[in-house]
Structures are given as structure tokens and as C-alpha cells.
Coordinates of C-alpha atoms in Angstrom, one line a residue:
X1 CA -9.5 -3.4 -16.3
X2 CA -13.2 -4.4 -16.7
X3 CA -13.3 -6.7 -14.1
X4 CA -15.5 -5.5 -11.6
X5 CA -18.0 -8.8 -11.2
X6 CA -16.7 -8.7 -6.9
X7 CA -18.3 -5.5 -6.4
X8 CA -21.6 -6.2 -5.1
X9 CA -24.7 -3.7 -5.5
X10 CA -27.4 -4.1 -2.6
X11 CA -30.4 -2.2 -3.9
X12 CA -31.0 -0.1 -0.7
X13 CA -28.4 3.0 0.9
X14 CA -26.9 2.3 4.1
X15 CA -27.9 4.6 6.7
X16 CA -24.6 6.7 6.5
X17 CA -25.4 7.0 2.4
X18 CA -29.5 7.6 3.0
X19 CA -28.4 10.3 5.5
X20 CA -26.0 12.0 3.3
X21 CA -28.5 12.3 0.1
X22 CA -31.0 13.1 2.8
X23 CA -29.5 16.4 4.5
X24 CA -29.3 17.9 0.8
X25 CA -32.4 19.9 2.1
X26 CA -29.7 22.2 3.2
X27 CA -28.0 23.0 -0.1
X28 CA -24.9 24.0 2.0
X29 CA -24.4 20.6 2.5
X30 CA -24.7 18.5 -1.1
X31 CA -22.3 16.0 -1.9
X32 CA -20.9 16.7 -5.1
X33 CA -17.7 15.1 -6.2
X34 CA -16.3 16.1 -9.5
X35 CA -13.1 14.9 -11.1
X36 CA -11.2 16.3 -13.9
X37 CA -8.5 14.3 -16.0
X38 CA -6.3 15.4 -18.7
X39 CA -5.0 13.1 -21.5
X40 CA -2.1 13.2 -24.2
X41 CA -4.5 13.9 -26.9
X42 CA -7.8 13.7 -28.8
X43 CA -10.6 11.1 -27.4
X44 CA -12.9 9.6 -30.4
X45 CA -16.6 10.7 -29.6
X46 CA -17.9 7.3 -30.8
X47 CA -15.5 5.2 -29.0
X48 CA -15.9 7.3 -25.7
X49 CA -19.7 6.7 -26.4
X50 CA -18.8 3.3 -26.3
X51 CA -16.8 3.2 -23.2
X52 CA -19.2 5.6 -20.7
X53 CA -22.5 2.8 -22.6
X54 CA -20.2 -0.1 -21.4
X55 CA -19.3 1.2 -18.0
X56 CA -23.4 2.3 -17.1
X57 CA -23.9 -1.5 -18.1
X58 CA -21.3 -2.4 -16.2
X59 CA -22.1 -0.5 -13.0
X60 CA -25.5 -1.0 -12.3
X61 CA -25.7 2.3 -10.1
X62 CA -25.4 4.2 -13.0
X63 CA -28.1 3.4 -14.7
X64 CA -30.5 3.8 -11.2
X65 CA -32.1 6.6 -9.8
X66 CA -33.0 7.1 -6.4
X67 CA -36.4 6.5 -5.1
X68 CA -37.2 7.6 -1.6
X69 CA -40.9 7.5 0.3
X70 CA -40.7 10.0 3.4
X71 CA -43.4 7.6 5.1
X72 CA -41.0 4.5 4.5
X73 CA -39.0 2.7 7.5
X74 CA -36.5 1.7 5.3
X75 CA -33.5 3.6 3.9
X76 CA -34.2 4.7 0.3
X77 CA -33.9 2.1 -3.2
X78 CA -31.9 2.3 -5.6
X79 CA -34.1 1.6 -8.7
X80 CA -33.1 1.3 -12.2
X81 CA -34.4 4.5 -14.2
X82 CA -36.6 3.1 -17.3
X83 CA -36.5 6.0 -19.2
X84 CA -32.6 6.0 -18.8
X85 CA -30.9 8.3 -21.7
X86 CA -27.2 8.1 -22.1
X87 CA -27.3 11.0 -24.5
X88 CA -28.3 13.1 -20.9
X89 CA -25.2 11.9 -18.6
X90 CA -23.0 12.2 -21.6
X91 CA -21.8 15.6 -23.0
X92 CA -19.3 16.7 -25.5
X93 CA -17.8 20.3 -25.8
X94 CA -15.0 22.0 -28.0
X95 CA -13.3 24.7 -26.2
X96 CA -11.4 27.8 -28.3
X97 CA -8.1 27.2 -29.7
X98 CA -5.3 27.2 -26.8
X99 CA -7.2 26.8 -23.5
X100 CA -5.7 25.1 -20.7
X101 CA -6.6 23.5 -17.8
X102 CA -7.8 26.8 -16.0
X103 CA -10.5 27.1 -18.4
X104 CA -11.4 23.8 -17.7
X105 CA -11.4 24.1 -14.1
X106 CA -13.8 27.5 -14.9
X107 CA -15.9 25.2 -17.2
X108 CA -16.4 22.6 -14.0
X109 CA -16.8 25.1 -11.2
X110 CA -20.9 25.3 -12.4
X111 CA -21.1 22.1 -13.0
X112 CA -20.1 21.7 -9.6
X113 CA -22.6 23.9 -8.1
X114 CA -25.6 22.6 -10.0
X115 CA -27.7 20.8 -8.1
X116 CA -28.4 17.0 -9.4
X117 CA -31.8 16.3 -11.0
X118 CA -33.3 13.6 -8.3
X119 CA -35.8 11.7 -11.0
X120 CA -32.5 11.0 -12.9
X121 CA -29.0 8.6 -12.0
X122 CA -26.8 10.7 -10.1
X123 CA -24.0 11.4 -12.7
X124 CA -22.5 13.5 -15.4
X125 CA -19.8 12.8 -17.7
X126 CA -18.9 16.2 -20.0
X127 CA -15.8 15.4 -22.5
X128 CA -13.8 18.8 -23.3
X129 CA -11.8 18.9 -26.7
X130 CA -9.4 21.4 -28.2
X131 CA -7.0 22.1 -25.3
X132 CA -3.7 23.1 -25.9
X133 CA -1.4 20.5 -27.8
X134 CA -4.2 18.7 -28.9
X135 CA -4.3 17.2 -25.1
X136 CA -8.4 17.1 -24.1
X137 CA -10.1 16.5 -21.0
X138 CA -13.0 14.7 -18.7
X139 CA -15.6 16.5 -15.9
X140 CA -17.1 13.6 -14.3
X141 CA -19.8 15.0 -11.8
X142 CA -20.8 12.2 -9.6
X143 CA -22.7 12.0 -6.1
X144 CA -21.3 11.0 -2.9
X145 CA -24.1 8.6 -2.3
X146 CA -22.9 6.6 -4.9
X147 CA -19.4 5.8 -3.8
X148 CA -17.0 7.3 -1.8
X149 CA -12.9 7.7 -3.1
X150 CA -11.7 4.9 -2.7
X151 CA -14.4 2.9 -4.7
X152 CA -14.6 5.2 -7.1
X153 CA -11.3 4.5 -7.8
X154 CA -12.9 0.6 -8.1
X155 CA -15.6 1.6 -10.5
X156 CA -12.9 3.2 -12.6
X157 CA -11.8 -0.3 -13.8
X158 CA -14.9 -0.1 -16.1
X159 CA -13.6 3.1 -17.6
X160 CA -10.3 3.0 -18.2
X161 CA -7.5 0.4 -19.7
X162 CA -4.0 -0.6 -18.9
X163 CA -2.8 -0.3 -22.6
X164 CA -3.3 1.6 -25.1
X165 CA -4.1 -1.2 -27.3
X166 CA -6.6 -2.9 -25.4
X167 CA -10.2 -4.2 -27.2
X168 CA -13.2 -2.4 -27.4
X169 CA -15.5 -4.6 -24.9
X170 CA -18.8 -6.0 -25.8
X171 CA -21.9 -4.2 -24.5
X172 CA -23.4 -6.6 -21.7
X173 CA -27.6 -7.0 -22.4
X174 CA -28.8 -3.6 -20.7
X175 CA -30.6 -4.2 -17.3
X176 CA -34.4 -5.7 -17.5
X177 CA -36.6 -2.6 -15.7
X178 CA -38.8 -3.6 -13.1
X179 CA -41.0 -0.3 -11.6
X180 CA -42.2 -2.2 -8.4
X181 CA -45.9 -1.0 -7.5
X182 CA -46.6 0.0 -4.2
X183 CA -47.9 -2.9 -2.5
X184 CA -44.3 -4.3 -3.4
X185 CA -43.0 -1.2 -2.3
X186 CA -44.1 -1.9 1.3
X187 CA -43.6 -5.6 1.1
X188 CA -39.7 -5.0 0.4
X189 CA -39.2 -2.2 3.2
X190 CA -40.8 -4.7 5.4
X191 CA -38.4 -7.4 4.6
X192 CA -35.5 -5.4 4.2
X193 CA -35.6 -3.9 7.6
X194 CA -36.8 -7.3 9.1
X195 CA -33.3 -8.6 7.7
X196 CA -31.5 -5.5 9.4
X197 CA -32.9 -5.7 12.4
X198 CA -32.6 -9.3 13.1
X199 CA -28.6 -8.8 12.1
X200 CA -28.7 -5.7 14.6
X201 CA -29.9 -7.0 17.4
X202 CA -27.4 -10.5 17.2
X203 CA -24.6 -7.7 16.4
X204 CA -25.8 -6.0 20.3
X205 CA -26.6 -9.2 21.6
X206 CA -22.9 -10.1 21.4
X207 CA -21.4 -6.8 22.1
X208 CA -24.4 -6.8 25.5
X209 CA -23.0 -10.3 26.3
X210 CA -19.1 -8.9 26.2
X211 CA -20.3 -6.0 28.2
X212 CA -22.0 -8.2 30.7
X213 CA -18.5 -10.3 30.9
X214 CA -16.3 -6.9 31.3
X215 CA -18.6 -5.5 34.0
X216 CA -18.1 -9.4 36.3
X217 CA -14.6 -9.3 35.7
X218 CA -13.5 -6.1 35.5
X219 CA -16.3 -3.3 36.9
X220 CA -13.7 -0.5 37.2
X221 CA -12.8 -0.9 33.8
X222 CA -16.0 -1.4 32.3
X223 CA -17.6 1.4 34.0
X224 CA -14.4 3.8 32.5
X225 CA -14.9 1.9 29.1
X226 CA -18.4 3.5 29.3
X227 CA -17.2 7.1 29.9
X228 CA -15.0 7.0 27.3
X229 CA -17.6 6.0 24.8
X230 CA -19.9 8.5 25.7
X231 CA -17.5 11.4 26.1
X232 CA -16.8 10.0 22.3
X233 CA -20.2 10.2 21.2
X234 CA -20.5 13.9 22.2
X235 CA -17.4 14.8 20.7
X236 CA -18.7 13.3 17.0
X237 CA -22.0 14.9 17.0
X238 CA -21.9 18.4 19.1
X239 CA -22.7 21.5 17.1
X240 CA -19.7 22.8 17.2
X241 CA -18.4 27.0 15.4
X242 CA -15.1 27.2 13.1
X243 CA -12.0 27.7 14.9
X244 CA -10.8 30.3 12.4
X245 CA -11.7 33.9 12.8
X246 CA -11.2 34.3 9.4
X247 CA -12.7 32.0 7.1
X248 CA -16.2 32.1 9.0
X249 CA -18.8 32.8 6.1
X250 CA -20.3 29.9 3.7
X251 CA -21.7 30.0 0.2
X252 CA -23.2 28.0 -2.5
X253 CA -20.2 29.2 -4.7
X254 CA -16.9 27.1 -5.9
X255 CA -13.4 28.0 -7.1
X256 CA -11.7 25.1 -7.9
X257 CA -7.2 25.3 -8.4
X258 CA -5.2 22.5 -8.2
X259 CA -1.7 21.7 -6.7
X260 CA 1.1 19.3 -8.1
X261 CA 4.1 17.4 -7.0
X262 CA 6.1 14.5 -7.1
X263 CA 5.0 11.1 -5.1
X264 CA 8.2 9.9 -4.7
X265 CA 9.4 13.2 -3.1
X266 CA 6.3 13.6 -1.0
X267 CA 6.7 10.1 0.5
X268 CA 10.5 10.8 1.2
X269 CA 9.5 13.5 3.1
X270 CA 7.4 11.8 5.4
X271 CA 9.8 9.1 6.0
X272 CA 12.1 11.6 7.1
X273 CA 9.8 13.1 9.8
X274 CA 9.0 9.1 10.4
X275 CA 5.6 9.3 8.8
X276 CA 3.8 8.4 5.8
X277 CA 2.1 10.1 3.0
X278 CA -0.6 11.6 4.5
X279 CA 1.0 13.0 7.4
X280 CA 2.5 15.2 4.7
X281 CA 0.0 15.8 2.8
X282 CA -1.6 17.5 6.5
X283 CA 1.3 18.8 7.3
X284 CA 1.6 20.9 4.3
X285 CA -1.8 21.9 4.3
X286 CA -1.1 22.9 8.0
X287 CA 1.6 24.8 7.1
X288 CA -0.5 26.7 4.3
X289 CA -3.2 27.7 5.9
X290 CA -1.0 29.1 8.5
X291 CA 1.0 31.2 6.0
X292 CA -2.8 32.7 5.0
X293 CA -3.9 33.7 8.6
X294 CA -0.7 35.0 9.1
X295 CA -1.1 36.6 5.7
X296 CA -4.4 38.4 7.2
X297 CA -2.4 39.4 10.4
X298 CA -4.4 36.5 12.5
X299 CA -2.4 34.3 14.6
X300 CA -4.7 30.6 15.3
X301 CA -3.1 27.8 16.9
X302 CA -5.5 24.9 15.0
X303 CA -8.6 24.5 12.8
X304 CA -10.8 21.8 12.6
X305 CA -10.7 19.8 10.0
X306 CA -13.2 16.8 8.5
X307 CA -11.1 13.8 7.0
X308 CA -13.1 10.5 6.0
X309 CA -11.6 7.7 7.9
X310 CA -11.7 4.3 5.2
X311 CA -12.9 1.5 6.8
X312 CA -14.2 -0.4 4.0
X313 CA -12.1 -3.5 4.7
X314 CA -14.0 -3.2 8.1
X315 CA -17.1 -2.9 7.3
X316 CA -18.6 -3.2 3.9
X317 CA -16.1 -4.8 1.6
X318 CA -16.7 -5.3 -1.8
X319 CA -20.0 -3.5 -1.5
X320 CA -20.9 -0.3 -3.6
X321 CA -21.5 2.6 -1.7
X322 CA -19.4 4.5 1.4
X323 CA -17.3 3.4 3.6
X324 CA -15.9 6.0 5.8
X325 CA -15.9 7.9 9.2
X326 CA -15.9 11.4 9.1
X327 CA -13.8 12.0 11.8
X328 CA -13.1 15.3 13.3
X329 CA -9.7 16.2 13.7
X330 CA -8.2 19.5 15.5
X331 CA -5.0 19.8 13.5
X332 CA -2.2 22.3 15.3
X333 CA -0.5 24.4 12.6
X334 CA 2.2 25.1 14.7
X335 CA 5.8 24.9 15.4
X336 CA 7.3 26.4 12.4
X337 CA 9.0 23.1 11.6
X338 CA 7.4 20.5 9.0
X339 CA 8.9 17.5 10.6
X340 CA 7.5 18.8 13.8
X341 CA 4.6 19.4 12.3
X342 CA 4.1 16.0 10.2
X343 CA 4.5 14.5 13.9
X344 CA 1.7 16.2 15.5
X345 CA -0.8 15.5 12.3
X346 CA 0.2 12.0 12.5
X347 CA -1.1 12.2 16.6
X348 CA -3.9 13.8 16.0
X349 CA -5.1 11.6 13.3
X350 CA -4.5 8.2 14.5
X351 CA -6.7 9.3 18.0
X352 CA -9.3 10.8 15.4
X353 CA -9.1 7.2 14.3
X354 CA -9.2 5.0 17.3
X355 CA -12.2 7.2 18.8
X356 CA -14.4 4.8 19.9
X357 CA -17.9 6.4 18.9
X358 CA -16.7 5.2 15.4
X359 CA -17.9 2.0 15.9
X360 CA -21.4 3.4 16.2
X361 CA -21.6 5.9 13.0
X362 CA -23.9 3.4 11.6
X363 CA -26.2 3.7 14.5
X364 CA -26.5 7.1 15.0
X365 CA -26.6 7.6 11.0
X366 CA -29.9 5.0 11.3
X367 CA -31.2 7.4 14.3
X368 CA -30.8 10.6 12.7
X369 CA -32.8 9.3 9.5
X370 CA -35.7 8.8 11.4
X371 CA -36.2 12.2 12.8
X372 CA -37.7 14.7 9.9
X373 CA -35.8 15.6 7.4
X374 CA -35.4 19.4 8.6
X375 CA -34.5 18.3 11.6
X376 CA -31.9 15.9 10.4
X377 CA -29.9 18.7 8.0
X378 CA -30.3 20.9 10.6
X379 CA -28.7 18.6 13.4
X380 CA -26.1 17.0 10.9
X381 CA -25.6 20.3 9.3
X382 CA -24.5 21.9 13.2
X383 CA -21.7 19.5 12.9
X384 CA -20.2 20.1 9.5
X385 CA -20.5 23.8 9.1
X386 CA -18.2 24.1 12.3
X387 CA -15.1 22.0 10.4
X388 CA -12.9 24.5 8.6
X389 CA -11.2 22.7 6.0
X390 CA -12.0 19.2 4.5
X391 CA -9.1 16.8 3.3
X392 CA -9.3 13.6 2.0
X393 CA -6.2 11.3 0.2
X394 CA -7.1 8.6 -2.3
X395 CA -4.7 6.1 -4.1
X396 CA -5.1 6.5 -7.3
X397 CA -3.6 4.3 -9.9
X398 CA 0.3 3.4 -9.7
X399 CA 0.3 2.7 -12.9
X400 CA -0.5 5.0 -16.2
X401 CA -4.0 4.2 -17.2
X402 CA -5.8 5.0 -20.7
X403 CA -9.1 6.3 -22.5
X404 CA -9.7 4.6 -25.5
X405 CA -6.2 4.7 -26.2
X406 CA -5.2 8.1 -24.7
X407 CA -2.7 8.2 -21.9
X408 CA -4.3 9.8 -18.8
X409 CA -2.1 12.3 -17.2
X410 CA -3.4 14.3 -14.8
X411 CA -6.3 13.6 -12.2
X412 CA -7.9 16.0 -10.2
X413 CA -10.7 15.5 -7.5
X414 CA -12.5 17.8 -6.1
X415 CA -15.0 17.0 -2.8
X416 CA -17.5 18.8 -1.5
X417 CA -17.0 21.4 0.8
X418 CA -20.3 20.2 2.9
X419 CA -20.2 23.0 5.4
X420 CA -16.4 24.0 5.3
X421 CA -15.0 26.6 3.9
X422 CA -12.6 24.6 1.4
X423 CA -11.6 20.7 0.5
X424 CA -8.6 19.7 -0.8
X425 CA -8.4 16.4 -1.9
X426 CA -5.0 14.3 -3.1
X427 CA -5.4 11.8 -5.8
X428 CA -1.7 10.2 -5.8
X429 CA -1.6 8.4 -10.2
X430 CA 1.4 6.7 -11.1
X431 CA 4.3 8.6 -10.1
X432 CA 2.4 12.5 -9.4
X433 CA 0.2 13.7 -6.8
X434 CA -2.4 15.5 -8.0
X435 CA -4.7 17.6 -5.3
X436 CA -7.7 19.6 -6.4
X437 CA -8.5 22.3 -4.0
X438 CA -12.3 22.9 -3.8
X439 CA -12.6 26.5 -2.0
X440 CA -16.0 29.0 -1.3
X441 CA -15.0 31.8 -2.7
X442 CA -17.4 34.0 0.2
X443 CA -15.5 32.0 2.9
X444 CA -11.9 32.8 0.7
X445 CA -12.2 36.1 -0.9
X446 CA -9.0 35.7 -2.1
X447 CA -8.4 32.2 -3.6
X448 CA -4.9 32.5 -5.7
X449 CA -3.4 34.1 -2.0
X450 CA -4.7 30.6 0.0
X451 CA -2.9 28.2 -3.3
X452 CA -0.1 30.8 -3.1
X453 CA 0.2 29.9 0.9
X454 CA -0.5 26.4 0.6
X455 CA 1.7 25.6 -1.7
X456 CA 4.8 27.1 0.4
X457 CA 3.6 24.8 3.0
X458 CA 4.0 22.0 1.0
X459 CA 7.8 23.3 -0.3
X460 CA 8.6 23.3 3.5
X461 CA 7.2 19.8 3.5
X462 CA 8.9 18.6 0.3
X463 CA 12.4 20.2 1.4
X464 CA 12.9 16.8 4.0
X465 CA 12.7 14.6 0.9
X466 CA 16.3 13.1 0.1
X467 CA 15.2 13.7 -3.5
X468 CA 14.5 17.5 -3.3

């Protein structure tokens, strides 16, 4: 699984990444991922070493930092760190005999909150021995600019094997360092955002000459194709307040739980309702967080939630990075009925998905980065604090997938919060799905009540499946 030579590393951020490492000016608002895997038994220090050597190598993003110049008209670099110490991304504890994964999750929770150092590459990889029947476990800290879920799931193929049995690869020649000074500095921003612009304005030039073409042949049309985008465009970036009277109040703070069920049943449910995996998924987390207002005597009738749209076979491809919309979605969490339910996710979704201000996320990312950097967080931040929940599904592996020789068998992401009050992100690996639940502890006093909640929802879900 070390073939990874398609994935192409430009060496600036796209406006959408520059905007999301930039907005960390509000710490409300980082984007922190952390994932945490269990696996059948002891990993060997040295060949771990190894492995996380060969995959910075490997990956040239992890072996670069992040250089940004506030006076600059291009996006920031990504520049490879010369004083680059694996010994400082790569940690090794031993827990006391018997923990489980709860003390794990307690051991990530600060991890998660920590704030990355910016002079450094933007990851951290802590290996935790001497869980309960033998099994240990991974905390891999990593930033959103980096990659989004569904590459991160790419860059895992320079991590992790398909057999147990499979070689130790050869260290590739680490990266030659190159500090440019500032005169090349300049000379490169120039050029890169000569290159971008020139590519921007042939993109408009042929979306100008298609408008000019509608508007001759069909001005009615036209002129409503134009309402509609603009209505769209207010709807993505209005300040907008949580629908929930409950969970109103953000904090710095984490609790991470985790959920667990089988693929197989959750995909049967769906296909009962006429749907597909994530319309359960939704539905079940509808359901939940229905069960906890009602639980606090409050009756809502939706909340808004942020899901990233993947559109990296539209846009990017085989590029590092992000490639996603997030797209606001107001998700009903009634009737009573999980088919019902699963219907009206599914609706709500797919018109989160065809809005048309989608198309322009690139553009208005490139606009907000050029307004000060206050301004920006506070602008960007007036839009995420009013989404209530955050929910993301990533394919995982279909397959069981191993760590110098150790059988993975659990994986469990959890995304930032960035302004809502929780995430809950489903990782779906081999035959499980696997959904770390990423929850502000200010905004949920009472954490084990929402898992307690949710998880009903997701037995209504679950009891469709011709398997349950």
C-alpha cells in the first residue's frame, strides 16, 4: 500500500486551505483532526519508527511547515522545515496495566485541544502501549490544512499494509532543503498568482461567454438563473445564530466518545427507507439529538448542521490538500419514524448539494483572504459558530489493514468542532462503522446523556435493516 507517486503536492494552499489555517486567529475555530486506532496487539517501537520515517519521506507535507507573509498576494507556501526532527512528531507512551480505550480517548482529548506549533509540520503521531489484552493504540493529530477525510484516507497507503507479512520498505533519500530568500520569495508569489489569475480569468471568460449566450436566447431564464445564484450566495455566507435553544455556549474544551455498529446492517437500513449510508448515518444523528432536547424538555423542529460536500473528483483530483464544500444543511428531526426521517435527510442534503453558490467557494475563499486577518475569522467565524452540530462520513478501508504486522481494528476520527457545539464523524473499515463523536463539553454539560440519546437514534435506524 505504498503507492502514493499520483498524489501530486503543489507547494502553495488553495484559497479554501489558506483561509482555514488563516481564521485560527479565533481559536474557536482551529482545525484539528485527530484519529485514534486500536490494533490486536503490541507495535515494535523501532519498526513503527520506521514506518511514520518512511511515510514523512513519502508524503512531502509532512516534513513541511507553513510559511505565510501577511504582506504577500499569494496564498501561503508550503516549505520543507530544515530543522525537521522526527523524534518531535513521534511519541511513545505506556499506559497502566488494564486501560482501555476510554483512557485513551482521555489521553487524546488534550492533545486535541493543544494548539499546533506554526514554525513546525503540522502533525503528531503518539503510540500508546499496554492496553488491555495486550491490544495498543495510535493518536494521530493532524491539521485540516493538510488534507481533508477522504485524502487522508489516501495518505494512509504510506502507513499501513494489506498483510501482515508485508516488507519493511526502503527509506526514499530525505527531501534536499531549499530556504528561498526573500527576493525569491516575491519572485514566486508573483508568478504563482500570474499563473492563477491568467487560469481565472479564461475559467470567467467562458462562463461570461455562456452567460452572454443564455441572456440572447433565453433572457427570462438567465435573469432567474441570476436570482438564484445570488439568493445562494447569501444563504452560504450570512451570519447566521444556532437553531437550538439548548446547546448555545462554545468552549475551547473536548470530550471525545465513540459509537459502533455494523456496516452491513447500517447500509440495510437505508436501503429499506430507499437511501444510502449516509442518509442513515443523519438520520440517526437526527433522531439522537432529538431524544436529548426532548430529554431537557425542549421541543426543536431542526438544527443546522455543517457537512463537507467531496468534490475532489471535481475539482482538484489527485492533489493534496481539501476538497470539499461546507455546505449548510437544516436537518428536520422530526416525524418520529426513521424511514421518514432518512427521507427528509436525504432531501435536504442533495439541495445542500446542488446549491449553486458551490461553484464559487473558491472565489469567495480567495476574497475573504484578502481582507485582514481579524476581519476574515471574524466574518468566516459568523458563519460557523451558527451551525449546531458537524457531521462528516469517510470510507474507510473495506478491507482489514495492518501496522507493522498488527491487525487494525478499530478507527476513530474525530473533526473539529470549528464553531459547533459537537462533530461526529463516521469512518466505515472493513465490515464496522466506527463514529467518533467530538463534543464541547460547555455547549454539552452532559456528554454520556447526548451518546446515550444518539445512540437510540441510531437503534431506531438500525431496526429497518433485514439483518437486525
Amino acid at each position: 500500500m505504498k503507492d502514493i507517486e499520483n498524489f501530486e503536492f503543489i507547494d502553495r494552499m488553495s484559497d479554501s486551505d489558506a483561509l482555514m489555517w488563516s481564521i485560527e486567529k479565533d481559536p474557536l475555530l482551529r482545525s484539528t483532526i485527530v484519529t485514534v486506532s486500536t490494533f490486536e496487539g503490541s507495535l515494535d517501537h523501532d519498526r513503527v519508527r520506521h514506518q511514520v520515517d518512511f511515510m514523512s519521506r513519502a508524503i512531502p507535507r509532512l516534513r513541511q511547515r507553513v510559511r505565510a507573509n501577511p504582506l504577500s498576494i499569494a496564498p501561503p507556501r508550503w516549505e520543507f522545515d530544515p530543522y525537521f526532527d522526527l523524534a518531535y512528531h513521534l511519541r511513545f507512551v505506556t499506559v497502566s496495566e488494564g486501560a482501555t480505550l476510554h483512557d485513551v480517548l482521555s489521553m487524546a482529548e488534550p492533545i486535541g485541544m493543544q494548539g499546533f506549533d506554526r514554525a513546525r509540520p503540522l502533525w503528531e503521531f503518539t503510540v500508546v502501549d499496554g492496553l488491555a489484552d495486550g491490544t495498543s493504540a495510535v493518536i494521530i493529530k493532524i491539521h485540516h490544512s493538510i488534507t481533508d477525510g477522504v485524502g487522508g484516507m489516501k495518505l494512509q497507503l504510506a502507513l499501513f499494509n494489506l498483510s501482515p507479512d508485508d516488507p519493511t520498505p526502503e527509506l526514499p533519500d530525505a527531501p534536499e532543503i531549499h530556504v528561498l530568500s526573500q527576493p525569491e520569495r516575491v519572485a514566486d508569489a508573483v508568478s504563482h498568482e500570474s499563473r492563477r489569475s491568467a487560469g481565472m480569468f479564461a475559467d470567467w471568460a467562458k462562463r461570461g461567454l455562456g452567460g452572454v449566450l443564455g441572456v440572447l436566447t433565453d433572457p427570462v431564464g438567465a435573469l432567474a438563473d441570476a436570482e438564484e445564484l445570488s439568493g445562494s450566495v447569501v444563504r452560504m455566507i450570512k451570519p447566521a445564530s444556532p437553531m437550538s435553544p439548548l446547546i448555545t455556549e462554545r468552549s475551547l474544551s473536548v470530550r471525545f466518545d465513540t459509537l459502533q455498529f455494523p456496516l452491513a446492517q447500517a447500509k440495510g437500513a437505508a436501503k429499506a427507507s430507499g437511501g444510502r449510508l449516509n442518509d442513515a448515518f443523519i438520520g440517526g444523528l437526527a433522531l439522537g439529538l432529538r431524544r436529548y432536547h426532548e430529554a431537557h424538555a425542549r421541543n426543536v423542529g431542526a438544527l443546522r448542521m455543517n457537512m463537507p460536500i467531496n468534490i475532489r473528483n471535481q475539482t482538484i483530483g489527485n492533489q493534496a490538500g481539501n476538497a470539499f464544500i461546507p455546505a449548510r444543511v437544516e436537518v428536520p428531526l422530526h416525524p418520529d419514524d426513521p424511514a421518514e426521517i432518512m427521507k427528509k435527510v436525504r432531501t435536504a442534503v442533495l439541495s445542500a448539494r446542488d446549491d449553486p453558490a458551490n461553484d464559487l467557494m473558491e472565489l469567495l475563499s480567495n476574497g475573504l483572504n484578502r481582507l485582514p486577518t481579524s476581519m476574515t475569522s471574524s466574518l468566516f467565524g459568523a458563519m460557523l459558530k451558527g451551525n449546531d452540530f458537524t457531521a462528516s462520513n469517510v470510507p474507510g478501508a473495506p478491507i482489514p489493514i495492518y501496522l507493522v504486522g498488527q491487525r487494525m481494528l478499530s478507527q476513530y476520527a474525530f473533526g473539529p468542532n470549528a464553531g459547533s457545539a459537537m462533530n461526529f464523524t463516521l469512518v466505515s473499515y472493513a465490515d464496522e462503522c466506527f463514529i467518533g463523536a467530538n463534543i464541547d463539553p460547555v455547549a454539552v454539560p452532559d456528554p454520556d446523556v447526548l451518546m446515550l440519546c444518539v445512540q437510540k437514534g441510531f437503534d431506531e435506524v438500525l431496526s429497518l435493516s433485514p439483518t437486525s
